[in-house]
Every structure is written in C-alpha cells, then in structure tokens.
Amino acid sequence: MLNPDARALRERAADEGLDIGWYERDRGLHVWLLMPGRDAAAALARMSEGLSG
C-alpha cells in the first residue's frame, strides 16, 4: 500500500466513524521504526498495543 492509498483509507475510515489509530511521522523514512533508538522502540510498542486489542 502506498502512502496516498493509506491516507485515502484513513479518510474513508474517518468518514465511517472508525478510528484506525493513524500515526504518520513527518518526513519519516519508510522503515524508520526498524532502526534502533527510542523513537523506534516507542513505535513498536504502540503497534503491539494496537494489535493486542
């Protein structure tokens, strides 16, 4: 899924009243969350929480 498609999905979800937990990092690299560091650890924790319900 490309970024414009992902943004369109977010908009459609919002129009339907769904919160999909959107997080987009300004000027972030595509795989930045796989790089070591505090920001990556926080992003992975946020994704884990979202997936676990």
PDB file of N, CA and C in Angstrom:
ATOM      1  N   MET A   1       0.858  -1.160   0.000  1.00  0.00           N
ATOM      2  CA  MET A   1       0.000   0.000   0.000  1.00  0.00           C
ATOM      3  C   MET A   1       0.905   1.224   0.000  1.00  0.00           C
ATOM      4  N   LEU A   2       0.660   2.125  -0.915  1.00  0.00           N
ATOM      5  CA  LEU A   2       1.436   3.354  -0.985  1.00  0.00           C
ATOM      6  C   LEU A   2       0.823   4.417  -0.085  1.00  0.00           C
ATOM      7  N   ASN A   3       1.627   5.416   0.254  1.00  0.00           N
ATOM      8  CA  ASN A   3       1.184   6.443   1.186  1.00  0.00           C
ATOM      9  C   ASN A   3      -0.119   7.116   0.760  1.00  0.00           C
ATOM     10  N   PRO A   4      -0.281   7.515  -0.511  1.00  0.00           N
ATOM     11  CA  PRO A   4      -1.568   8.126  -0.882  1.00  0.00           C
ATOM     12  C   PRO A   4      -2.746   7.174  -0.662  1.00  0.00           C
ATOM     13  N   ASP A   5      -2.541   5.891  -0.918  1.00  0.00           N
ATOM     14  CA  ASP A   5      -3.604   4.911  -0.675  1.00  0.00           C
ATOM     15  C   ASP A   5      -3.893   4.785   0.818  1.00  0.00           C
ATOM     16  N   ALA A   6      -2.845   4.790   1.618  1.00  0.00           N
ATOM     17  CA  ALA A   6      -3.021   4.693   3.067  1.00  0.00           C
ATOM     18  C   ALA A   6      -3.772   5.908   3.594  1.00  0.00           C
ATOM     19  N   ARG A   7      -3.444   7.078   3.073  1.00  0.00           N
ATOM     20  CA  ARG A   7      -4.152   8.286   3.501  1.00  0.00           C
ATOM     21  C   ARG A   7      -5.622   8.242   3.086  1.00  0.00           C
ATOM     22  N   ALA A   8      -5.889   7.723   1.893  1.00  0.00           N
ATOM     23  CA  ALA A   8      -7.276   7.593   1.435  1.00  0.00           C
ATOM     24  C   ALA A   8      -8.043   6.624   2.338  1.00  0.00           C
ATOM     25  N   LEU A   9      -7.391   5.534   2.738  1.00  0.00           N
ATOM     26  CA  LEU A   9      -8.013   4.585   3.658  1.00  0.00           C
ATOM     27  C   LEU A   9      -8.340   5.255   4.984  1.00  0.00           C
ATOM     28  N   ARG A  10      -7.403   6.053   5.489  1.00  0.00           N
ATOM     29  CA  ARG A  10      -7.635   6.775   6.747  1.00  0.00           C
ATOM     30  C   ARG A  10      -8.853   7.686   6.621  1.00  0.00           C
ATOM     31  N   GLU A  11      -8.951   8.396   5.500  1.00  0.00           N
ATOM     32  CA  GLU A  11     -10.087   9.291   5.292  1.00  0.00           C
ATOM     33  C   GLU A  11     -11.407   8.525   5.217  1.00  0.00           C
ATOM     34  N   ARG A  12     -11.416   7.418   4.498  1.00  0.00           N
ATOM     35  CA  ARG A  12     -12.640   6.613   4.399  1.00  0.00           C
ATOM     36  C   ARG A  12     -13.046   6.070   5.767  1.00  0.00           C
ATOM     37  N   ALA A  13     -12.058   5.624   6.527  1.00  0.00           N
ATOM     38  CA  ALA A  13     -12.350   5.114   7.870  1.00  0.00           C
ATOM     39  C   ALA A  13     -12.928   6.225   8.744  1.00  0.00           C
ATOM     40  N   ALA A  14     -12.331   7.403   8.683  1.00  0.00           N
ATOM     41  CA  ALA A  14     -12.826   8.531   9.477  1.00  0.00           C
ATOM     42  C   ALA A  14     -14.247   8.900   9.066  1.00  0.00           C
ATOM     43  N   ASP A  15     -14.525   8.864   7.764  1.00  0.00           N
ATOM     44  CA  ASP A  15     -15.879   9.157   7.276  1.00  0.00           C
ATOM     45  C   ASP A  15     -16.901   8.172   7.828  1.00  0.00           C
ATOM     46  N   GLU A  16     -16.457   6.950   8.096  1.00  0.00           N
ATOM     47  CA  GLU A  16     -17.337   5.912   8.651  1.00  0.00           C
ATOM     48  C   GLU A  16     -17.346   5.919  10.179  1.00  0.00           C
ATOM     49  N   GLY A  17     -16.589   6.850  10.772  1.00  0.00           N
ATOM     50  CA  GLY A  17     -16.545   6.946  12.222  1.00  0.00           C
ATOM     51  C   GLY A  17     -15.592   5.959  12.879  1.00  0.00           C
ATOM     52  N   LEU A  18     -14.668   5.408  12.101  1.00  0.00           N
ATOM     53  CA  LEU A  18     -13.716   4.431  12.634  1.00  0.00           C
ATOM     54  C   LEU A  18     -12.388   5.097  12.964  1.00  0.00           C
ATOM     55  N   ASP A  19     -11.842   4.750  14.099  1.00  0.00           N
ATOM     56  CA  ASP A  19     -10.510   5.216  14.481  1.00  0.00           C
ATOM     57  C   ASP A  19      -9.537   4.086  14.207  1.00  0.00           C
ATOM     58  N   ILE A  20      -8.681   4.260  13.220  1.00  0.00           N
ATOM     59  CA  ILE A  20      -7.741   3.196  12.874  1.00  0.00           C
ATOM     60  C   ILE A  20      -6.377   3.402  13.520  1.00  0.00           C
ATOM     61  N   GLY A  21      -6.278   4.367  14.431  1.00  0.00           N
ATOM     62  CA  GLY A  21      -5.022   4.587  15.131  1.00  0.00           C
ATOM     63  C   GLY A  21      -3.913   5.077  14.216  1.00  0.00           C
ATOM     64  N   TRP A  22      -4.221   6.028  13.372  1.00  0.00           N
ATOM     65  CA  TRP A  22      -3.270   6.536  12.379  1.00  0.00           C
ATOM     66  C   TRP A  22      -2.111   7.250  13.047  1.00  0.00           C
ATOM     67  N   TYR A  23      -0.922   6.939  12.594  1.00  0.00           N
ATOM     68  CA  TYR A  23       0.280   7.646  13.034  1.00  0.00           C
ATOM     69  C   TYR A  23       1.184   7.789  11.831  1.00  0.00           C
ATOM     70  N   GLU A  24       1.501   9.019  11.496  1.00  0.00           N
ATOM     71  CA  GLU A  24       2.392   9.280  10.371  1.00  0.00           C
ATOM     72  C   GLU A  24       3.479  10.227  10.834  1.00  0.00           C
ATOM     73  N   ARG A  25       4.688   9.833  10.610  1.00  0.00           N
ATOM     74  CA  ARG A  25       5.821  10.638  11.034  1.00  0.00           C
ATOM     75  C   ARG A  25       6.217  11.590   9.917  1.00  0.00           C
ATOM     76  N   ASP A  26       6.292  12.871  10.216  1.00  0.00           N
ATOM     77  CA  ASP A  26       6.665  13.875   9.232  1.00  0.00           C
ATOM     78  C   ASP A  26       8.076  13.615   8.704  1.00  0.00           C
ATOM     79  N   ARG A  27       8.185  13.442   7.416  1.00  0.00           N
ATOM     80  CA  ARG A  27       9.454  13.208   6.726  1.00  0.00           C
ATOM     81  C   ARG A  27      10.169  11.949   7.215  1.00  0.00           C
ATOM     82  N   GLY A  28       9.410  11.018   7.738  1.00  0.00           N
ATOM     83  CA  GLY A  28       9.997   9.776   8.238  1.00  0.00           C
ATOM     84  C   GLY A  28      10.379   8.831   7.111  1.00  0.00           C
ATOM     85  N   LEU A  29      11.395   8.039   7.337  1.00  0.00           N
ATOM     86  CA  LEU A  29      11.788   7.016   6.383  1.00  0.00           C
ATOM     87  C   LEU A  29      10.773   5.883   6.405  1.00  0.00           C
ATOM     88  N   HIS A  30      10.685   5.157   5.325  1.00  0.00           N
ATOM     89  CA  HIS A  30       9.702   4.086   5.199  1.00  0.00           C
ATOM     90  C   HIS A  30       9.859   3.039   6.307  1.00  0.00           C
ATOM     91  N   VAL A  31      11.065   2.711   6.657  1.00  0.00           N
ATOM     92  CA  VAL A  31      11.305   1.663   7.657  1.00  0.00           C
ATOM     93  C   VAL A  31      11.969   2.222   8.920  1.00  0.00           C
ATOM     94  N   TRP A  32      11.697   3.474   9.240  1.00  0.00           N
ATOM     95  CA  TRP A  32      12.374   4.104  10.368  1.00  0.00           C
ATOM     96  C   TRP A  32      12.147   3.357  11.674  1.00  0.00           C
ATOM     97  N   LEU A  33      10.993   2.716  11.810  1.00  0.00           N
ATOM     98  CA  LEU A  33      10.719   2.052  13.087  1.00  0.00           C
ATOM     99  C   LEU A  33      11.554   0.797  13.281  1.00  0.00           C
ATOM    100  N   LEU A  34      12.217   0.332  12.234  1.00  0.00           N
ATOM    101  CA  LEU A  34      13.094  -0.828  12.379  1.00  0.00           C
ATOM    102  C   LEU A  34      14.516  -0.436  12.754  1.00  0.00           C
ATOM    103  N   MET A  35      14.798   0.860  12.754  1.00  0.00           N
ATOM    104  CA  MET A  35      16.130   1.342  13.118  1.00  0.00           C
ATOM    105  C   MET A  35      16.207   1.482  14.637  1.00  0.00           C
ATOM    106  N   PRO A  36      17.367   1.170  15.208  1.00  0.00           N
ATOM    107  CA  PRO A  36      17.487   1.240  16.665  1.00  0.00           C
ATOM    108  C   PRO A  36      17.263   2.657  17.191  1.00  0.00           C
ATOM    109  N   GLY A  37      16.692   2.741  18.367  1.00  0.00           N
ATOM    110  CA  GLY A  37      16.525   4.043  19.007  1.00  0.00           C
ATOM    111  C   GLY A  37      15.223   4.130  19.779  1.00  0.00           C
ATOM    112  N   ARG A  38      15.118   5.212  20.552  1.00  0.00           N
ATOM    113  CA  ARG A  38      13.942   5.447  21.395  1.00  0.00           C
ATOM    114  C   ARG A  38      12.663   5.564  20.586  1.00  0.00           C
ATOM    115  N   ASP A  39      12.721   6.311  19.478  1.00  0.00           N
ATOM    116  CA  ASP A  39      11.518   6.506  18.669  1.00  0.00           C
ATOM    117  C   ASP A  39      11.021   5.191  18.100  1.00  0.00           C
ATOM    118  N   ALA A  40      11.939   4.362  17.640  1.00  0.00           N
ATOM    119  CA  ALA A  40      11.551   3.068  17.077  1.00  0.00           C
ATOM    120  C   ALA A  40      10.940   2.179  18.157  1.00  0.00           C
ATOM    121  N   ALA A  41      11.537   2.165  19.323  1.00  0.00           N
ATOM    122  CA  ALA A  41      11.009   1.342  20.417  1.00  0.00           C
ATOM    123  C   ALA A  41       9.596   1.786  20.790  1.00  0.00           C
ATOM    124  N   ALA A  42       9.376   3.095  20.827  1.00  0.00           N
ATOM    125  CA  ALA A  42       8.044   3.609  21.157  1.00  0.00           C
ATOM    126  C   ALA A  42       7.036   3.239  20.071  1.00  0.00           C
ATOM    127  N   ALA A  43       7.441   3.319  18.812  1.00  0.00           N
ATOM    128  CA  ALA A  43       6.541   2.976  17.704  1.00  0.00           C
ATOM    129  C   ALA A  43       6.186   1.498  17.730  1.00  0.00           C
ATOM    130  N   LEU A  44       7.158   0.656  17.975  1.00  0.00           N
ATOM    131  CA  LEU A  44       6.890  -0.781  18.037  1.00  0.00           C
ATOM    132  C   LEU A  44       5.966  -1.118  19.205  1.00  0.00           C
ATOM    133  N   ALA A  45       6.158  -0.446  20.337  1.00  0.00           N
ATOM    134  CA  ALA A  45       5.281  -0.666  21.489  1.00  0.00           C
ATOM    135  C   ALA A  45       3.857  -0.221  21.167  1.00  0.00           C
ATOM    136  N   ARG A  46       3.711   0.914  20.482  1.00  0.00           N
ATOM    137  CA  ARG A  46       2.389   1.422  20.105  1.00  0.00           C
ATOM    138  C   ARG A  46       1.687   0.447  19.166  1.00  0.00           C
ATOM    139  N   MET A  47       2.434  -0.110  18.201  1.00  0.00           N
ATOM    140  CA  MET A  47       1.846  -1.086  17.277  1.00  0.00           C
ATOM    141  C   MET A  47       1.444  -2.360  18.010  1.00  0.00           C
ATOM    142  N   SER A  48       2.285  -2.811  18.918  1.00  0.00           N
ATOM    143  CA  SER A  48       1.987  -4.018  19.681  1.00  0.00           C
ATOM    144  C   SER A  48       0.712  -3.844  20.503  1.00  0.00           C
ATOM    145  N   GLU A  49       0.577  -2.691  21.145  1.00  0.00           N
ATOM    146  CA  GLU A  49      -0.628  -2.409  21.931  1.00  0.00           C
ATOM    147  C   GLU A  49      -1.863  -2.395  21.038  1.00  0.00           C
ATOM    148  N   GLY A  50      -1.739  -1.788  19.869  1.00  0.00           N
ATOM    149  CA  GLY A  50      -2.870  -1.715  18.955  1.00  0.00           C
ATOM    150  C   GLY A  50      -3.294  -3.076  18.442  1.00  0.00           C
ATOM    151  N   LEU A  51      -2.324  -3.927  18.166  1.00  0.00           N
ATOM    152  CA  LEU A  51      -2.634  -5.252  17.642  1.00  0.00           C
ATOM    153  C   LEU A  51      -3.184  -6.192  18.706  1.00  0.00           C
ATOM    154  N   SER A  52      -2.793  -5.963  19.953  1.00  0.00           N
ATOM    155  CA  SER A  52      -3.256  -6.853  21.019  1.00  0.00           C
ATOM    156  C   SER A  52      -4.647  -6.476  21.522  1.00  0.00           C
ATOM    157  N   GLY A  53      -5.159  -5.380  21.020  1.00  0.00           N
ATOM    158  CA  GLY A  53      -6.541  -5.050  21.320  1.00  0.00           C
ATOM    159  C   GLY A  53      -6.705  -4.020  22.345  1.00  0.00           C
TER     160      GLY A  53
END
